[in-house]
Amino acid sequence: MFAEALKRLPPAPQPVAVNEYRERQMRLAQQFRSDDVFILAAPAEAVHSNDVHYRYRTSSDVLYLTGWHDPEATYVLRHDGRSWKSILFVQPKDTLMEIWEGRRLGCEGALEHHPVDEAYPTHERDQMLSDWLAGAKRVFHRSGVHADLDRLILDAIERRDRKRQHFGHGPVTLEDPSPMLAELRLRKSNAEIEHMLWSSKVASIAHELAMRHSHPGVRENHLQSIIEGFFSYAGGEGWSYPSIVGCGENATILHYTVNNDVCGEDEVVLIDAGSEFRGYASDITRSWPISGTFSDAQRELYDLVLKAQEAAIARCRVGEAYTAPHEAARRVLAEGLIQLGVIEQTVDEALDLETGDLRKWYMHNTSHWIGLDVHDVGVYKPNGEPRTLESGMCLTVEPGLYFGAWRPDVTCPERYANIGIRIEDDVLVTDDGPVVLTADCPKTIAEIESIVGSEWK
Ligand SMILES: [Mn+2]
């Protein structure tokens, strides 16, 4: 089933060019003074069980600045008196280690293929860093990731030696560079958008395959394996977050990941799953009837969520507030639920964040940034005001309605009992309006009804 589907994928984009990494580094360096040092360490490996590690995934900041994805790396940006130097400490080449754990690029590979001026083996890091820190004034480093590196930097700041007293040498402040990096990462380049589009296409096909193989009695984990299987088959890194596959009342649990139930004929299945490709995430949710045909009640809710999503996508425009899509979606949902007789309040009453009834059935936000992290970095309300959308920003649009009959806190209308529907796409803001990166994924009622179950019957 995968070989045919793969033919629909366009060729994967070229990797991000070394020059683009250089530009990113220089945009960051422009915000520093020449006696600053920037230090970014890759996260440590995590143990899965005994001597087995989880698959390693470095931090998105490391990927953004260097494209280096192996463990035990530290990136440094420092000024040597003439120009900024990009420096990477990496695992050195080591035949025995490579026989067991995989090939290493080593310092030579780092210099040849990555955007760095100097590369050194990890074991030289602490001594070299100490020397550089002795001549620095401010250190830009996110503490709390590496205890040993934190200690080394704090020692440099706290040192009270004679040299320091005589010449005023040594760093005096530690600053978190995360907000600077987040601001850079918020606006995507063309190369980044190509990667996100490819990741979106993979996820779109994966969802469609799951639709085609849906039938009464299928298990949530079957659908999950089809989707995640295609993620791997297509050549990406797999999922960008644990897949949510929930049918019936499981669809009313926002972050349900048990995924082992049997799907009944009269149930809607909700699948929230996205792939990762060279670090870049996609994030798609679709909801469809297991039978292949929406019941009247399911159709009423699906129609409403789809209208809300369309209204929200239409607001993903340059100059709009980041909150505009959310407000648009909430208004459509409130009006619709009043019309369906679910809410007995006025629209404004229903929208009230404290006393409105909309929150009973739609309790989450409509959007988050997406990029190298599925919930990407970027302050939503700088200085307390919602951010204005700019060209190059990417966000999800994902309204939903969740009628959990199991919930003791609400009285669920019987007609909609245990129907959960969310529709989520990834949207790029451009000067020409919103571009839906995940547009290949079937979404209309007609498309879904013609596809669901088609490979099983
Ligand atoms: Mn999402």
XYZ file of C-alpha atoms and ligand atoms in Angstrom:
458
model
C 0.000 0.000 0.000
C 2.918 2.334 0.650
C 4.716 1.949 -2.674
C 1.753 3.338 -4.640
C 1.231 6.173 -2.186
C 4.895 7.123 -2.325
C 4.592 7.889 -6.037
C 2.376 10.850 -5.157
C 5.166 12.509 -3.176
C 7.290 15.060 -5.007
C 11.078 14.711 -4.668
C 12.354 15.781 -1.257
C 13.758 19.324 -1.141
C 17.484 20.065 -1.089
C 18.903 20.234 2.436
C 19.181 23.725 3.927
C 22.277 25.286 2.351
C 25.416 25.922 4.392
C 25.135 29.599 3.463
C 21.707 29.829 5.007
C 23.010 28.448 8.306
C 25.765 31.074 8.115
C 23.165 33.808 7.654
C 21.213 32.563 10.654
C 24.389 32.575 12.750
C 25.259 36.096 11.651
C 21.752 37.402 12.352
C 22.234 36.098 15.870
C 25.777 37.467 16.146
C 24.581 40.936 15.141
C 22.800 41.105 18.475
C 25.992 40.456 20.429
C 28.973 42.604 21.351
C 32.423 41.398 20.404
C 33.242 40.423 23.988
C 30.176 38.160 24.269
C 30.311 34.391 24.019
C 27.348 32.301 22.882
C 27.256 28.654 23.969
C 24.645 26.149 22.830
C 24.920 22.541 23.947
C 22.972 19.655 22.454
C 20.851 17.802 25.007
C 22.213 14.632 26.584
C 21.037 11.232 25.415
C 18.163 9.717 27.404
C 17.965 6.143 28.662
C 15.069 4.039 27.438
C 15.974 0.958 29.462
C 19.244 -0.273 30.935
C 21.883 0.450 28.263
C 19.412 1.287 25.497
C 18.845 4.906 24.603
C 15.836 6.625 23.090
C 16.385 7.567 19.495
C 18.432 10.727 19.693
C 16.861 13.996 18.611
C 18.957 17.064 19.232
C 17.465 20.419 20.176
C 15.756 22.510 17.542
C 18.067 25.436 18.283
C 21.110 23.285 17.454
C 19.415 22.127 14.256
C 18.476 25.687 13.350
C 21.975 27.090 13.734
C 24.131 24.176 12.594
C 22.086 21.302 11.119
C 24.221 19.015 13.334
C 22.062 16.172 14.641
C 24.464 13.897 16.532
C 24.754 13.821 20.345
C 27.493 15.362 22.506
C 27.810 18.496 20.413
C 28.376 22.038 21.647
C 28.152 25.047 19.391
C 30.015 28.250 20.246
C 29.895 31.661 18.623
C 32.718 33.965 19.643
C 34.587 36.969 18.289
C 38.343 36.498 17.929
C 39.097 40.208 17.604
C 38.649 40.254 13.834
C 35.450 38.394 13.095
C 32.848 36.062 14.518
C 33.896 32.428 14.611
C 31.489 29.504 14.442
C 32.854 26.629 16.473
C 31.540 23.122 16.964
C 32.703 20.556 19.492
C 31.782 17.073 18.287
C 32.381 13.404 19.038
C 35.777 12.659 17.456
C 36.237 9.823 15.014
C 36.750 6.582 16.942
C 36.751 3.304 15.028
C 35.764 1.101 17.961
C 32.851 3.368 18.923
C 31.845 3.658 15.292
C 31.772 -0.157 14.880
C 29.274 -0.353 17.737
C 27.235 2.815 17.478
C 27.498 4.152 13.972
C 29.723 6.291 11.832
C 30.826 9.695 13.036
C 31.618 12.718 10.927
C 34.204 13.885 13.427
C 35.919 17.262 13.265
C 36.892 16.763 9.623
C 33.300 16.083 8.607
C 32.045 19.024 10.610
C 34.430 21.379 8.847
C 33.692 19.959 5.444
C 29.890 19.735 5.508
C 28.702 22.081 8.208
C 28.626 25.839 8.695
C 31.574 26.074 11.085
C 35.006 27.698 11.015
C 36.576 25.504 13.666
C 35.803 22.026 14.985
C 37.275 20.297 18.031
C 36.689 17.004 19.822
C 34.264 17.148 22.753
C 36.954 16.302 25.308
C 38.746 19.568 24.569
C 35.636 21.621 25.166
C 35.903 22.552 28.820
C 39.506 23.782 28.669
C 38.924 25.863 25.550
C 35.660 27.262 26.867
C 37.346 28.280 30.125
C 40.004 30.165 28.176
C 37.460 31.950 26.019
C 35.237 32.763 28.966
C 38.158 34.420 30.732
C 38.129 37.079 28.020
C 34.350 37.495 27.798
C 31.985 39.943 29.432
C 28.596 38.385 28.827
C 27.813 34.712 28.354
C 24.724 33.774 26.352
C 23.778 30.309 27.444
C 20.584 28.579 28.464
C 21.217 27.092 31.877
C 19.419 24.049 33.206
C 20.199 21.755 30.269
C 23.703 20.577 31.231
C 24.718 20.654 34.875
C 28.450 20.362 34.069
C 28.386 23.197 31.564
C 26.338 25.347 33.947
C 28.986 24.761 36.616
C 31.827 25.671 34.262
C 30.163 28.951 33.279
C 29.210 29.855 36.840
C 32.783 29.160 37.947
C 34.019 31.572 35.289
C 31.621 34.244 36.493
C 32.405 33.686 40.180
C 36.191 33.438 39.783
C 38.093 35.948 41.855
C 41.696 35.562 40.738
C 44.460 38.146 40.448
C 44.179 38.441 36.693
C 40.582 39.410 37.094
C 41.396 42.026 39.719
C 44.244 43.492 37.687
C 42.696 43.528 34.243
C 38.964 43.148 34.858
C 38.980 39.928 32.849
C 36.129 37.400 33.001
C 32.413 37.226 32.374
C 30.048 39.141 34.619
C 26.610 38.152 33.408
C 24.794 35.111 32.135
C 21.906 35.685 29.733
C 19.395 33.311 28.181
C 19.627 33.535 24.375
C 16.374 31.583 23.852
C 14.206 34.669 23.153
C 16.653 35.813 20.428
C 16.608 32.408 18.780
C 12.847 32.140 19.093
C 12.435 35.466 17.328
C 14.634 34.293 14.442
C 12.912 30.927 14.155
C 9.442 32.470 14.094
C 9.821 33.677 10.499
C 10.484 30.789 8.134
C 12.790 30.982 5.136
C 11.897 29.509 1.744
C 14.067 26.475 2.442
C 12.303 25.910 5.751
C 8.902 26.233 4.108
C 9.896 23.638 1.498
C 10.781 21.250 4.305
C 7.527 21.902 6.131
C 5.563 21.442 2.922
C 7.220 18.093 2.283
C 6.565 16.960 5.845
C 2.937 18.108 5.386
C 2.566 16.129 2.180
C 3.844 12.980 3.859
C 1.368 13.411 6.708
C -1.485 14.192 4.303
C -0.951 10.945 2.403
C -0.601 9.026 5.675
C -3.969 10.293 6.916
C -5.572 9.438 3.618
C -4.175 5.887 3.792
C -5.670 5.499 7.266
C -9.018 6.718 5.913
C -8.869 4.181 3.090
C -8.191 1.330 5.513
C -10.850 2.282 8.064
C -13.724 -0.115 8.632
C -15.910 -1.255 11.499
C -13.770 -3.363 13.809
C -10.454 -1.803 12.826
C -8.265 -1.073 15.834
C -6.904 2.338 16.682
C -3.406 0.857 16.692
C -3.919 -0.487 13.164
C -4.649 3.007 11.914
C -1.740 4.343 13.957
C 0.683 1.871 12.384
C -0.486 2.721 8.873
C 0.146 6.396 9.530
C 3.464 6.013 11.334
C 4.563 3.287 8.937
C 4.164 5.674 6.053
C 6.049 8.379 7.926
C 9.066 6.048 8.058
C 8.525 4.618 4.606
C 8.562 8.096 3.091
C 12.020 8.673 4.517
C 11.487 11.130 7.334
C 12.371 10.665 10.987
C 8.923 9.318 11.913
C 6.387 11.194 14.001
C 6.892 14.736 15.244
C 4.757 14.005 18.354
C 3.048 10.845 19.628
C 0.048 10.097 17.415
C -3.440 10.519 18.833
C -5.830 7.905 17.435
C -9.139 7.850 19.270
C -12.534 6.529 18.238
C -15.872 7.158 19.937
C -15.458 8.601 23.408
C -11.653 8.407 23.063
C -11.973 11.174 20.460
C -13.247 13.473 23.217
C -9.955 13.170 25.141
C -7.700 15.851 23.699
C -4.345 14.111 24.136
C -5.464 10.474 24.076
C -2.500 8.268 23.129
C -3.508 4.806 24.427
C -4.581 3.920 20.868
C -5.650 0.295 21.513
C -9.427 0.363 21.225
C -11.644 -1.234 18.589
C -13.509 1.214 16.337
C -17.270 0.702 16.208
C -19.403 1.175 13.120
C -21.291 4.172 14.520
C -18.185 5.952 15.829
C -16.074 8.842 14.605
C -12.317 8.345 14.784
C -10.118 11.363 15.445
C -6.485 11.162 14.351
C -3.987 13.851 15.232
C -0.635 12.829 13.743
C 2.244 14.591 12.051
C 5.596 13.627 10.635
C 9.074 15.043 11.042
C 11.402 15.651 8.134
C 14.948 16.913 8.752
C 13.625 18.285 12.001
C 10.589 20.038 10.553
C 7.162 19.082 11.877
C 3.765 18.752 10.339
C 0.640 18.518 12.474
C -2.653 17.302 11.007
C -5.935 16.256 12.569
C -8.764 14.643 10.680
C -11.951 13.053 11.986
C -14.081 10.628 10.012
C -16.935 8.179 10.487
C -15.752 4.568 10.692
C -18.761 3.483 8.608
C -17.705 5.766 5.756
C -20.901 7.813 5.996
C -21.560 10.618 8.453
C -24.728 10.213 10.529
C -26.904 13.337 10.675
C -25.560 14.240 14.110
C -21.943 13.624 13.080
C -22.462 15.643 9.927
C -23.927 18.595 11.844
C -20.892 18.811 14.070
C -18.374 18.164 11.306
C -19.930 20.857 9.137
C -19.746 23.303 11.986
C -16.108 22.591 12.872
C -15.157 22.823 9.205
C -16.882 26.214 8.874
C -15.087 27.399 12.000
C -11.767 26.220 10.599
C -12.341 27.931 7.265
C -13.252 31.164 9.017
C -10.097 30.895 11.126
C -7.816 30.134 8.173
C -9.203 33.189 6.374
C -7.837 35.303 9.233
C -4.264 34.001 8.920
C -3.207 37.148 7.129
C -0.412 39.651 7.368
C -1.449 42.354 9.808
C -4.014 40.285 11.690
C -3.502 39.657 15.384
C -2.289 36.188 16.273
C -5.579 35.760 18.177
C -7.813 36.586 15.173
C -8.129 32.975 13.911
C -9.058 31.779 17.404
C -11.698 34.460 17.800
C -13.137 33.726 14.364
C -13.350 29.983 15.091
C -14.934 30.511 18.498
C -17.606 32.815 17.089
C -18.625 30.375 14.352
C -18.736 27.499 16.850
C -20.800 29.506 19.346
C -23.302 30.604 16.704
C -23.568 27.057 15.369
C -24.046 25.419 18.757
C -26.800 27.918 19.559
C -28.477 27.049 16.271
C -28.191 23.339 17.008
C -29.836 23.917 20.382
C -26.769 22.833 22.369
C -26.158 26.248 23.911
C -28.962 28.344 25.376
C -27.096 31.630 25.637
C -26.590 34.610 23.355
C -23.470 34.510 21.194
C -21.659 36.989 23.423
C -22.653 35.096 26.548
C -21.507 31.824 24.996
C -18.119 33.325 24.106
C -17.412 34.582 27.639
C -14.244 32.844 28.800
C -15.556 32.345 32.338
C -19.297 31.859 32.117
C -19.806 31.000 28.434
C -20.960 27.504 27.548
C -18.698 27.254 24.494
C -15.794 26.281 26.752
C -17.647 23.116 27.765
C -17.324 21.744 24.237
C -14.350 23.678 22.866
C -11.769 24.099 25.570
C -8.442 24.588 23.787
C -6.757 27.196 21.636
C -7.089 27.234 17.870
C -3.439 27.759 16.943
C 0.185 27.293 17.857
C 3.341 28.117 15.959
C 4.844 25.204 14.059
C 8.344 24.693 12.670
C 11.307 22.703 13.982
C 9.227 22.116 17.099
C 5.646 21.041 16.571
C 4.725 23.597 19.225
C 7.279 25.992 17.870
C 9.004 28.771 19.770
C 7.966 32.409 19.543
C 6.279 34.629 22.117
C 2.545 34.845 21.437
C 2.001 38.111 23.274
C 5.179 40.207 23.272
C 4.707 43.086 25.738
C 1.291 41.692 26.609
C -0.244 42.415 23.189
C -1.093 39.637 20.709
C 1.589 39.438 18.033
C 0.742 40.690 14.567
C 1.053 38.020 11.887
C 3.867 38.497 9.359
C 4.770 36.829 6.117
C 6.725 33.626 6.801
C 5.041 32.739 10.081
C 3.508 29.257 10.294
C 0.702 28.289 12.597
C -1.799 25.480 13.002
C -5.548 26.061 12.793
C -7.350 23.377 14.736
C -10.823 24.032 16.102
C -12.807 21.124 17.505
C -15.905 20.029 19.398
C -15.829 17.316 22.020
C -18.992 15.791 23.445
C -17.731 13.370 26.059
C -20.748 11.627 27.540
C -18.419 10.204 30.197
C -17.720 13.663 31.649
C -19.206 14.303 35.085
C -18.772 18.090 34.786
C -21.310 18.638 31.980
C -24.576 17.227 30.703
C -23.783 16.028 27.228
C -26.580 16.368 24.670
C -27.651 12.818 23.840
C -27.712 13.459 20.110
C -23.985 14.205 20.114
C -22.880 11.765 22.806
C -19.236 10.679 22.420
C -18.590 12.494 19.180
C -15.248 14.252 19.072
C -14.217 16.223 16.016
C -11.095 18.254 15.356
C -9.884 19.506 12.003
C -6.319 20.764 11.896
C -4.167 22.162 9.135
C -0.805 23.945 9.037
C -0.962 27.410 7.561
C 1.759 29.657 6.203
C 1.116 33.400 6.311
C 2.160 35.096 3.072
C 1.736 38.525 1.501
C -0.797 36.896 -0.818
C -2.865 35.428 1.992
C -2.918 32.111 3.850
C -1.329 29.052 2.247
C -2.489 25.729 3.672
C 0.613 23.510 3.703
C -1.492 20.435 4.487
C -4.033 21.087 1.727
C -3.468 17.614 0.185
C -5.197 15.948 3.130
C -8.866 15.175 2.349
C -11.190 17.364 4.380
C -14.631 17.932 2.847
C -17.487 15.597 3.736
C -17.769 14.496 0.108
C -14.039 13.668 -0.121
C -14.025 11.805 3.172
C -17.140 9.762 2.363
C -15.707 8.738 -0.994
C -12.372 7.685 0.539
C -13.100 6.070 3.921
C -13.080 2.279 3.651
C -12.271 2.285 -0.071
C -9.259 -0.040 0.319
C -11.023 -2.449 2.595
C -14.410 -3.178 1.061
Mn -1.558 21.022 16.735
